[in-house]
Tab-separated table of C-alpha atoms and ligand atoms in Angstrom:
chain	number	residue	atom	x	y	z
Q	1	MET	CA	94.732	89.893	65.132
Q	2	LEU	CA	93.191	91.986	68.186
Q	3	VAL	CA	93.124	88.897	71.335
Q	4	GLY	CA	94.368	90.539	74.317
Q	5	GLY	CA	91.220	91.423	75.645
Q	6	LYS	CA	90.449	89.741	79.991
Q	7	GLY	CA	87.055	88.550	77.788
Q	8	THR	CA	85.129	89.720	81.782
Q	9	ARG	CA	81.364	88.138	79.897
Q	10	LEU	CA	82.680	85.384	79.459
Q	11	ARG	CA	83.869	84.961	83.118
Q	12	PRO	CA	84.166	82.028	84.544
Q	13	LEU	CA	85.494	80.499	81.626
Q	14	THR	CA	88.301	83.143	81.071
Q	15	ILE	CA	90.093	82.493	84.014
Q	16	SER	CA	91.563	79.624	83.496
Q	17	ALA	CA	91.927	80.991	79.117
Q	18	PRO	CA	91.685	83.755	76.683
Q	19	LYS	CA	88.660	84.463	75.238
Q	20	PRO	CA	90.230	83.616	71.728
Q	21	MET	CA	91.787	80.166	72.534
Q	22	LEU	CA	88.115	79.020	74.069
Q	23	PRO	CA	87.753	75.780	72.512
Q	24	VAL	CA	84.589	76.409	69.852
Q	25	ALA	CA	83.535	73.460	67.761
Q	26	GLY	CA	86.438	72.029	69.529
Q	27	VAL	CA	89.290	74.784	68.540
Q	28	PRO	CA	90.514	78.060	70.025
Q	29	VAL	CA	88.167	81.353	68.455
Q	30	THR	CA	91.374	82.887	66.862
Q	31	GLU	CA	92.489	78.742	64.327
Q	32	HIS	CA	89.126	79.320	63.359
Q	33	GLN	CA	89.902	82.544	62.371
Q	34	VAL	CA	93.613	81.738	60.650
Q	35	GLY	CA	91.948	79.751	58.772
Q	36	ARG	CA	89.251	81.589	57.095
Q	37	ALA	CA	91.863	83.624	56.630
Q	38	ARG	CA	94.348	81.715	55.592
Q	39	GLU	CA	92.240	80.364	53.077
Q	40	ALA	CA	91.596	83.293	51.436
Q	41	GLY	CA	95.648	84.212	51.030
Q	42	VAL	CA	96.948	86.265	53.640
Q	43	THR	CA	100.646	83.830	54.323
Q	44	ARG	CA	101.551	86.281	58.062
Q	45	ILE	CA	99.091	86.952	60.514
Q	46	ILE	CA	100.430	88.823	63.794
Q	47	LEU	CA	98.819	88.135	67.129
Q	48	GLY	CA	98.409	91.423	69.515
Q	49	THR	CA	98.763	90.024	72.526
Q	50	SER	CA	98.615	91.127	76.351
Q	51	TYR	CA	95.994	89.028	78.622
Q	52	GLN	CA	97.351	85.127	78.971
Q	53	ALA	CA	100.332	85.590	76.822
Q	54	GLU	CA	102.293	82.819	76.545
Q	55	VAL	CA	98.970	80.343	76.054
Q	56	PHE	CA	98.897	81.706	72.163
Q	57	SER	CA	102.519	80.975	71.077
Q	58	ASP	CA	102.345	77.527	73.415
Q	59	TYR	CA	99.277	76.342	70.971
Q	60	PHE	CA	99.977	78.103	67.630
Q	61	GLY	CA	103.417	78.162	67.597
Q	62	SER	CA	105.618	79.982	64.464
Q	63	GLY	CA	102.009	78.711	62.631
Q	64	GLU	CA	103.796	76.135	60.095
Q	65	GLU	CA	101.161	73.109	61.022
Q	66	PHE	CA	98.758	76.369	60.293
Q	67	GLY	CA	99.682	76.970	56.530
Q	68	VAL	CA	100.747	80.169	58.043
Q	69	GLU	CA	103.611	82.884	59.296
Q	70	LEU	CA	102.584	83.591	62.757
Q	71	ASP	CA	104.039	86.086	65.025
Q	72	TYR	CA	103.655	87.528	68.773
Q	73	VAL	CA	104.131	91.308	70.152
Q	74	VAL	CA	102.753	91.355	73.776
Q	75	GLU	CA	101.422	94.409	76.012
Q	76	ASP	CA	102.387	94.154	79.468
Q	77	VAL	CA	100.156	96.359	80.099
Q	78	PRO	CA	96.734	96.460	78.087
Q	79	LEU	CA	96.828	99.251	75.102
Q	80	GLY	CA	93.147	98.770	73.777
Q	81	THR	CA	91.716	98.140	70.543
Q	82	GLY	CA	93.885	101.013	69.604
Q	83	GLY	CA	96.712	101.013	71.094
Q	84	ALA	CA	97.096	96.678	70.677
Q	85	ILE	CA	96.854	97.567	66.473
Q	86	ARG	CA	99.602	100.429	67.175
Q	87	ASN	CA	102.127	97.797	69.171
Q	88	VAL	CA	102.231	96.028	65.945
Q	89	ALA	CA	103.314	98.195	63.580
Q	90	ASP	CA	106.815	97.561	63.999
Q	91	ALA	CA	106.679	93.345	63.494
Q	92	LEU	CA	104.755	93.903	59.898
Q	93	GLU	CA	106.016	94.347	56.892
Q	94	SER	CA	103.729	96.644	54.531
Q	95	GLY	CA	104.374	99.923	53.131
Q	96	PRO	CA	103.078	102.199	54.382
Q	97	ASP	CA	99.955	101.901	50.748
Q	98	ASP	CA	99.346	98.664	51.185
Q	99	PRO	CA	96.545	97.103	53.399
Q	100	VAL	CA	96.988	95.776	56.903
Q	101	ILE	CA	93.588	93.351	57.861
Q	102	ILE	CA	92.746	94.000	61.720
Q	103	PHE	CA	91.012	90.577	63.631
Q	104	ASN	CA	89.030	91.394	66.473
Q	105	GLY	CA	89.589	87.992	68.774
Q	106	ASP	CA	86.151	86.983	69.527
Q	107	VAL	CA	84.309	87.405	66.569
Q	108	LEU	CA	82.263	84.726	64.012
Q	109	THR	CA	82.182	85.010	61.143
Q	110	GLY	CA	82.313	84.514	56.788
Q	111	LEU	CA	82.994	87.710	55.799
Q	112	ASP	CA	85.053	87.811	51.758
Q	113	ILE	CA	87.739	88.766	53.292
Q	114	ALA	CA	89.019	89.347	49.894
Q	115	GLY	CA	86.496	90.967	49.248
Q	116	ILE	CA	86.742	94.017	51.530
Q	117	VAL	CA	90.486	94.649	50.412
Q	118	GLN	CA	89.622	94.589	47.457
Q	119	ALA	CA	86.378	97.531	48.287
Q	120	TRP	CA	89.147	99.644	50.396
Q	121	ARG	CA	91.288	99.518	46.765
Q	122	ASP	CA	88.647	100.434	44.475
Q	123	ALA	CA	87.817	103.161	46.666
Q	124	ASP	CA	91.072	104.399	47.503
Q	125	ALA	CA	90.518	104.279	51.270
Q	126	ASP	CA	92.247	104.819	53.934
Q	127	VAL	CA	90.347	102.705	56.063
Q	128	ALA	CA	87.935	99.757	54.909
Q	129	ILE	CA	85.597	98.427	58.460
Q	130	TYR	CA	83.098	95.661	58.030
Q	131	LEU	CA	79.469	95.981	58.834
Q	132	THR	CA	77.007	93.942	59.651
Q	133	ARG	CA	73.260	94.941	59.804
Q	134	VAL	CA	71.180	93.711	63.210
Q	135	GLN	CA	67.900	93.597	64.371
Q	136	ASP	CA	69.259	95.239	67.858
Q	137	PRO	CA	72.227	97.735	68.165
Q	138	ARG	CA	71.963	99.738	71.121
Q	139	ALA	CA	75.229	96.754	72.807
Q	140	PHE	CA	77.198	97.338	69.439
Q	141	GLY	CA	79.439	100.347	67.605
Q	142	LEU	CA	76.281	102.344	64.961
Q	143	VAL	CA	78.010	102.924	62.013
Q	144	PRO	CA	75.843	105.143	59.319
Q	145	THR	CA	77.007	105.820	55.205
Q	146	ASP	CA	75.906	107.846	52.655
Q	147	ALA	CA	74.983	106.997	49.403
Q	148	ASP	CA	77.967	105.699	48.460
Q	149	GLY	CA	79.734	103.683	51.238
Q	150	ASN	CA	81.374	106.609	53.366
Q	151	VAL	CA	81.000	106.389	57.286
Q	152	THR	CA	79.390	109.787	58.509
Q	153	ALA	CA	79.949	108.961	62.169
Q	154	PHE	CA	80.753	106.804	65.539
Q	155	LEU	CA	78.263	105.952	67.844
Q	156	GLU	CA	79.591	103.286	70.249
Q	157	LYS	CA	76.826	101.648	71.547
Q	158	PRO	CA	74.108	104.103	70.945
Q	159	GLN	CA	71.367	104.569	74.456
Q	160	THR	CA	68.050	106.921	72.891
Q	161	PRO	CA	66.043	105.678	69.909
Q	162	GLU	CA	66.835	109.435	68.718
Q	163	GLU	CA	70.774	107.639	68.222
Q	164	ILE	CA	69.729	104.733	67.108
Q	165	VAL	CA	70.436	105.915	62.671
Q	166	THR	CA	70.798	102.979	61.297
Q	167	ASP	CA	70.739	98.494	62.052
Q	168	GLN	CA	75.015	98.646	60.354
Q	169	ILE	CA	77.635	97.616	63.088
Q	170	ASN	CA	80.976	97.295	63.363
Q	171	ALA	CA	81.440	93.945	62.814
Q	172	GLY	CA	85.495	93.993	64.342
Q	173	CYS	CA	87.032	93.596	61.173
Q	174	TYR	CA	88.960	96.398	59.279
Q	175	VAL	CA	91.385	97.347	56.208
Q	176	PHE	CA	93.985	99.823	57.767
Q	177	ARG	CA	96.643	101.753	54.745
Q	178	ARG	CA	99.712	101.564	56.856
Q	179	SER	CA	100.911	104.374	57.390
Q	180	LEU	CA	97.680	105.364	59.358
Q	181	ILE	CA	98.944	102.772	61.702
Q	182	ASP	CA	101.727	104.432	62.404
Q	183	GLU	CA	99.953	107.456	63.455
Q	184	ILE	CA	97.970	106.464	66.816
Q	185	PRO	CA	99.456	107.333	69.809
Q	186	ASN	CA	101.906	104.758	71.152
Q	187	GLU	CA	102.173	103.326	74.219
Q	188	ARG	CA	99.224	105.236	76.151
Q	189	PRO	CA	95.896	102.444	75.952
Q	190	VAL	CA	93.910	104.110	73.030
Q	191	SER	CA	90.170	102.634	71.847
Q	192	VAL	CA	90.232	102.611	67.680
Q	193	GLU	CA	86.591	103.194	68.568
Q	194	ARG	CA	86.046	105.485	70.301
Q	195	GLU	CA	88.896	107.948	69.480
Q	196	THR	CA	91.207	106.594	66.862
Q	197	PHE	CA	88.578	106.020	63.860
Q	198	PRO	CA	85.722	109.273	65.313
Q	199	GLY	CA	89.670	111.089	64.691
Q	200	LEU	CA	90.076	109.738	61.496
Q	201	LEU	CA	86.596	110.937	60.032
Q	202	ALA	CA	86.811	114.447	61.956
Q	203	ARG	CA	89.986	114.948	60.045
Q	204	GLY	CA	88.672	114.229	56.250
Q	205	ALA	CA	90.314	111.349	56.039
Q	206	LYS	CA	87.879	108.355	53.637
Q	207	VAL	CA	86.729	105.461	55.596
Q	208	ILE	CA	84.430	103.284	53.449
Q	209	GLY	CA	82.631	100.564	55.060
Q	210	TYR	CA	81.944	97.446	53.695
Q	211	VAL	CA	78.528	95.887	54.416
Q	212	ASP	CA	78.452	92.358	53.741
Q	213	ASP	CA	75.331	89.638	55.606
Q	214	CYS	CA	77.011	86.504	56.014
Q	215	TYR	CA	77.942	85.065	58.756
Q	216	TRP	CA	78.879	86.620	61.232
Q	217	LEU	CA	78.288	86.165	65.239
Q	218	ASP	CA	80.324	88.153	67.568
Q	219	LEU	CA	81.544	85.286	70.996
Q	220	GLY	CA	81.345	87.778	73.447
Q	221	THR	CA	78.122	85.726	75.585
Q	222	PRO	CA	77.894	82.570	76.868
Q	223	LEU	CA	74.679	82.703	75.063
Q	224	ALA	CA	76.731	83.500	72.303
Q	225	PHE	CA	79.614	80.946	73.061
Q	226	VAL	CA	77.257	78.453	72.439
Q	227	GLN	CA	75.385	80.196	69.452
Q	228	GLY	CA	78.624	80.230	67.760
Q	229	SER	CA	79.527	76.740	68.329
Q	230	ALA	CA	76.761	74.438	67.062
Q	231	ASP	CA	77.143	77.197	63.994
Q	232	LEU	CA	79.726	75.615	63.246
Q	233	VAL	CA	79.502	71.853	64.297
Q	234	ARG	CA	76.336	72.268	61.964
Q	235	GLY	CA	77.982	73.827	59.088
Q	236	VAL	CA	75.853	77.542	59.701
Q	237	ALA	CA	78.766	79.386	60.009
Q	238	PRO	CA	81.918	78.235	58.241
Q	239	SER	CA	85.494	77.296	58.438
Q	240	PRO	CA	88.039	74.603	57.240
Q	241	ALA	CA	89.501	74.520	61.318
Q	242	VAL	CA	86.589	72.176	62.598
Q	243	PRO	CA	88.036	69.078	63.323
Q	244	GLY	CA	85.328	66.279	62.464
Q	245	PRO	CA	82.093	66.027	59.607
Q	246	THR	CA	79.227	69.192	60.446
Q	247	GLY	CA	75.803	67.444	61.705
Q	248	GLU	CA	74.013	67.110	65.430
Q	249	ALA	CA	77.088	66.654	67.472
Q	250	LEU	CA	81.043	66.890	67.528
Q	251	VAL	CA	82.687	64.148	69.470
Q	252	LEU	CA	86.398	64.474	69.390
Q	253	ALA	CA	88.756	61.939	70.982
Q	254	ASP	CA	88.057	59.644	74.116
Q	255	ALA	CA	84.606	60.569	74.641
Q	256	GLU	CA	82.437	58.341	76.275
Q	257	ILE	CA	78.264	58.097	74.671
Q	258	ALA	CA	76.110	56.274	76.435
Q	259	SER	CA	74.090	54.909	73.667
Q	260	ASP	CA	70.688	55.628	75.604
Q	261	ALA	CA	72.434	59.353	76.174
Q	262	THR	CA	70.491	62.041	73.699
Q	263	VAL	CA	73.833	64.429	72.247
Q	264	THR	CA	71.959	67.374	69.377
Q	265	GLY	CA	71.267	71.029	68.318
Q	266	GLY	CA	75.466	71.475	67.412
Q	267	SER	CA	76.778	70.094	70.397
Q	268	VAL	CA	80.251	69.343	71.034
Q	269	VAL	CA	81.482	67.022	73.584
Q	270	GLY	CA	85.238	67.304	74.613
Q	271	ARG	CA	87.752	64.841	74.238
Q	272	GLY	CA	87.903	61.960	77.136
Q	273	SER	CA	84.335	63.569	78.211
Q	274	HIS	CA	81.712	60.885	79.218
Q	275	ILE	CA	77.101	61.541	78.693
Q	276	SER	CA	76.158	58.695	81.567
Q	277	SER	CA	72.748	56.961	80.571
Q	278	GLY	CA	69.656	58.760	79.708
Q	279	ALA	CA	71.359	61.761	79.794
Q	280	VAL	CA	70.488	65.334	77.252
Q	281	LEU	CA	72.615	67.393	76.008
Q	282	ALA	CA	71.696	70.247	73.361
Q	283	SER	CA	73.114	72.730	71.518
Q	284	SER	CA	76.518	72.675	74.421
Q	285	VAL	CA	79.179	73.180	74.562
Q	286	LEU	CA	81.112	69.951	77.075
Q	287	PHE	CA	84.755	71.271	77.389
Q	288	ASP	CA	87.068	68.343	77.651
Q	289	GLU	CA	86.761	65.507	80.125
Q	290	ALA	CA	84.094	66.673	81.403
Q	291	VAL	CA	81.814	64.187	83.534
Q	292	ILE	CA	77.716	64.473	82.386
Q	293	GLY	CA	75.122	62.257	84.942
Q	294	GLU	CA	72.680	59.754	84.698
Q	295	GLY	CA	69.291	61.788	83.677
Q	296	ALA	CA	70.995	65.177	84.096
Q	297	HIS	CA	70.348	67.389	81.225
Q	298	ILE	CA	71.751	69.888	79.295
Q	299	GLU	CA	70.578	72.679	77.003
Q	300	ARG	CA	72.684	75.372	76.091
Q	301	SER	CA	75.174	76.203	78.563
Q	302	VAL	CA	78.915	75.769	78.805
Q	303	ILE	CA	80.696	73.272	80.999
Q	304	GLY	CA	83.799	73.492	81.547
Q	305	ARG	CA	86.802	70.925	81.808
Q	306	GLY	CA	87.167	67.950	84.075
Q	307	ALA	CA	83.676	69.818	85.876
Q	308	TYR	CA	81.160	67.445	86.585
Q	309	ILE	CA	76.987	66.960	86.530
Q	310	GLY	CA	75.817	64.573	88.340
Q	311	ALA	CA	72.265	62.801	87.730
Q	312	GLY	CA	69.302	63.537	87.297
Q	313	ALA	CA	70.702	67.700	86.945
Q	314	VAL	CA	69.134	70.349	84.740
Q	315	VAL	CA	71.614	72.971	83.546
Q	316	ARG	CA	70.370	75.805	81.046
Q	317	GLY	CA	71.753	78.398	79.800
Q	318	ALA	CA	74.304	78.040	82.247
Q	319	VAL	CA	78.654	78.243	82.712
Q	320	VAL	CA	79.935	75.408	84.674
Q	321	GLY	CA	83.939	76.620	85.185
Q	322	ASP	CA	86.460	74.377	85.359
Q	323	GLY	CA	86.185	71.309	87.583
Q	324	ALA	CA	83.251	72.594	89.290
Q	325	ARG	CA	81.003	69.865	90.661
Q	326	VAL	CA	77.131	69.890	89.806
Q	327	GLU	CA	75.530	67.482	91.880
Q	328	ALA	CA	72.671	65.459	91.742
Q	329	GLY	CA	69.039	67.388	91.173
Q	330	ASN	CA	69.970	70.648	90.599
Q	331	GLU	CA	69.326	73.294	88.459
Q	332	LEU	CA	70.380	75.584	87.076
Q	333	LEU	CA	69.141	78.476	85.289
Q	334	ASP	CA	69.363	80.750	82.540
Q	335	GLY	CA	72.240	83.747	84.086
Q	336	VAL	CA	74.483	81.312	86.984
Q	337	ARG	CA	77.950	80.550	86.231
Q	338	VAL	CA	79.574	78.407	88.699
Q	339	PHE	CA	83.368	79.153	89.750
Q	340	PRO	CA	85.740	76.482	89.156
Q	341	ASN	CA	86.432	74.017	91.425
Q	342	GLN	CA	83.353	75.131	93.195
Q	343	THR	CA	80.422	72.503	94.650
Q	344	ILE	CA	77.070	72.535	95.165
Q	345	ALA	CA	76.312	70.508	97.262
Q	346	PRO	CA	72.867	67.903	96.022
Q	347	GLY	CA	69.640	69.362	95.575
Q	348	SER	CA	70.969	73.406	97.175
Q	349	ILE	CA	69.084	74.382	93.992
Q	350	ARG	CA	65.512	74.280	91.876
Q	351	PHE	CA	63.129	76.014	90.313
Q	352	SER	CA	60.689	74.478	89.462
Q	353	SER	CA	57.527	74.729	90.009
Q	354	ASP	CA	57.235	72.386	93.493
Q	355	GLN	CA	59.512	73.966	95.051
Q	356	SER	CA	58.783	73.914	98.847
U	401	LIG	P1	85.339	91.533	77.555
U	401	LIG	O1	85.211	91.982	78.597
U	401	LIG	O2	84.100	90.134	77.503
U	401	LIG	O3	84.460	92.933	76.668
U	401	LIG	O4	85.418	91.626	76.615
U	401	LIG	P2	87.475	92.189	75.157
U	401	LIG	O5	88.342	91.750	76.888
U	401	LIG	O6	87.761	90.172	74.996
U	401	LIG	O7	86.948	93.288	75.188
U	401	LIG	P3	86.041	93.123	73.425
U	401	LIG	O8	85.845	91.605	73.424
U	401	LIG	O9	85.904	94.260	73.312
U	401	LIG	O10	87.749	93.143	73.250
U	401	LIG	C1	87.647	93.245	71.714
U	401	LIG	C2	88.125	91.960	70.960
U	401	LIG	O11	89.705	93.426	70.978
U	401	LIG	C3	89.009	91.532	71.158
U	401	LIG	O12	89.419	90.407	70.653
U	401	LIG	C4	89.469	91.403	72.886
U	401	LIG	O13	89.969	90.297	72.842
U	401	LIG	C5	90.231	92.280	71.644
U	401	LIG	N1	91.143	93.526	73.093
U	401	LIG	C6	90.556	94.389	74.362
U	401	LIG	N2	91.041	94.927	74.674
U	401	LIG	C7	92.839	95.155	73.777
U	401	LIG	C8	93.378	95.058	74.410
U	401	LIG	O14	93.779	96.029	75.156
U	401	LIG	N3	95.199	94.233	73.752
U	401	LIG	C9	94.731	93.658	73.377
U	401	LIG	N4	95.925	93.428	72.662
U	401	LIG	N5	93.667	93.258	72.191
U	401	LIG	C10	92.201	93.758	73.248
């Protein structure tokens, strides 16, 4: 599993924790992935870490508690997605022709993991790439295939309409023949998407696409993050690791919710959090120990650990960092990010039509 990225698009949440360790539906993204891999029969997982590496080993330890054997390989300098795959080679126990499954650490998916390995075997492929179809592929790596499912090109983040030749995108999970991992250049940054895959095609390797239209979401942006969390809570996204029954809300231990507050849309109320009278929390994520004041309205937002939202404040499509204070009467709308421990003074940000 590749978990070493900096997660810049999710700042400021990723200042205090690496993206794969941020809690979605109560537990780290990686825990959902480990749970699904275990269900598919995977017994040993290596985490390719770099940014805040120790946070992973502190939480997952040997993996015993999570039903798998976990090993960690740390990059002193980030090696990129391809370099990270090469860097774990010494820790692999597989033979040269065995399959090695690689997961991006920020993807939620219902992928049939055993299915993609079987497709790789059936095709006697060098690499199988999980592909999903999206309506707007511009932010992704396009991967067209021929009638037999062979990958014909890699078009990373296409800009012009002529480049949009397919709606199939790289969904961030691969099966590699082990020997090909050993061939990735060592000890320099390599992008698997921009260098390794195009290089394999150029030299005639057999690279197949495995199109699966099951649930898929890249959790890289704040809006996707709240969407993924809500989908897990409501049972739309499959995971054996959600710590509670699926439904409109996941309320974690020691949280307090006033009887006339509304918590809906797959929201998560973190451990020890407090939601005051008349407040509304819709499709949002409250990390642990957050406090929501009376009548505040939180929608499609992430509220960091220990953050405070004052009475009557509106937070919609925004991210509030750990320990920040959004005092009463503020209105934070789409895309606003409040940094950790920052204070927004009472009534200083408003966007309503009554603004003077
Ligand atoms: P952004 O900065 O927001 O783009 O996020 P990111 O740093 O996570 O990059 P991206 O989403 O492209 O990364 C895809 C996956 O690869 C994520 O699971 C990252 O954790 C992982 N990843 C990216 N770069 C590295 C790296 O240099 N080393 C390792 N070990 N993993 C990486």
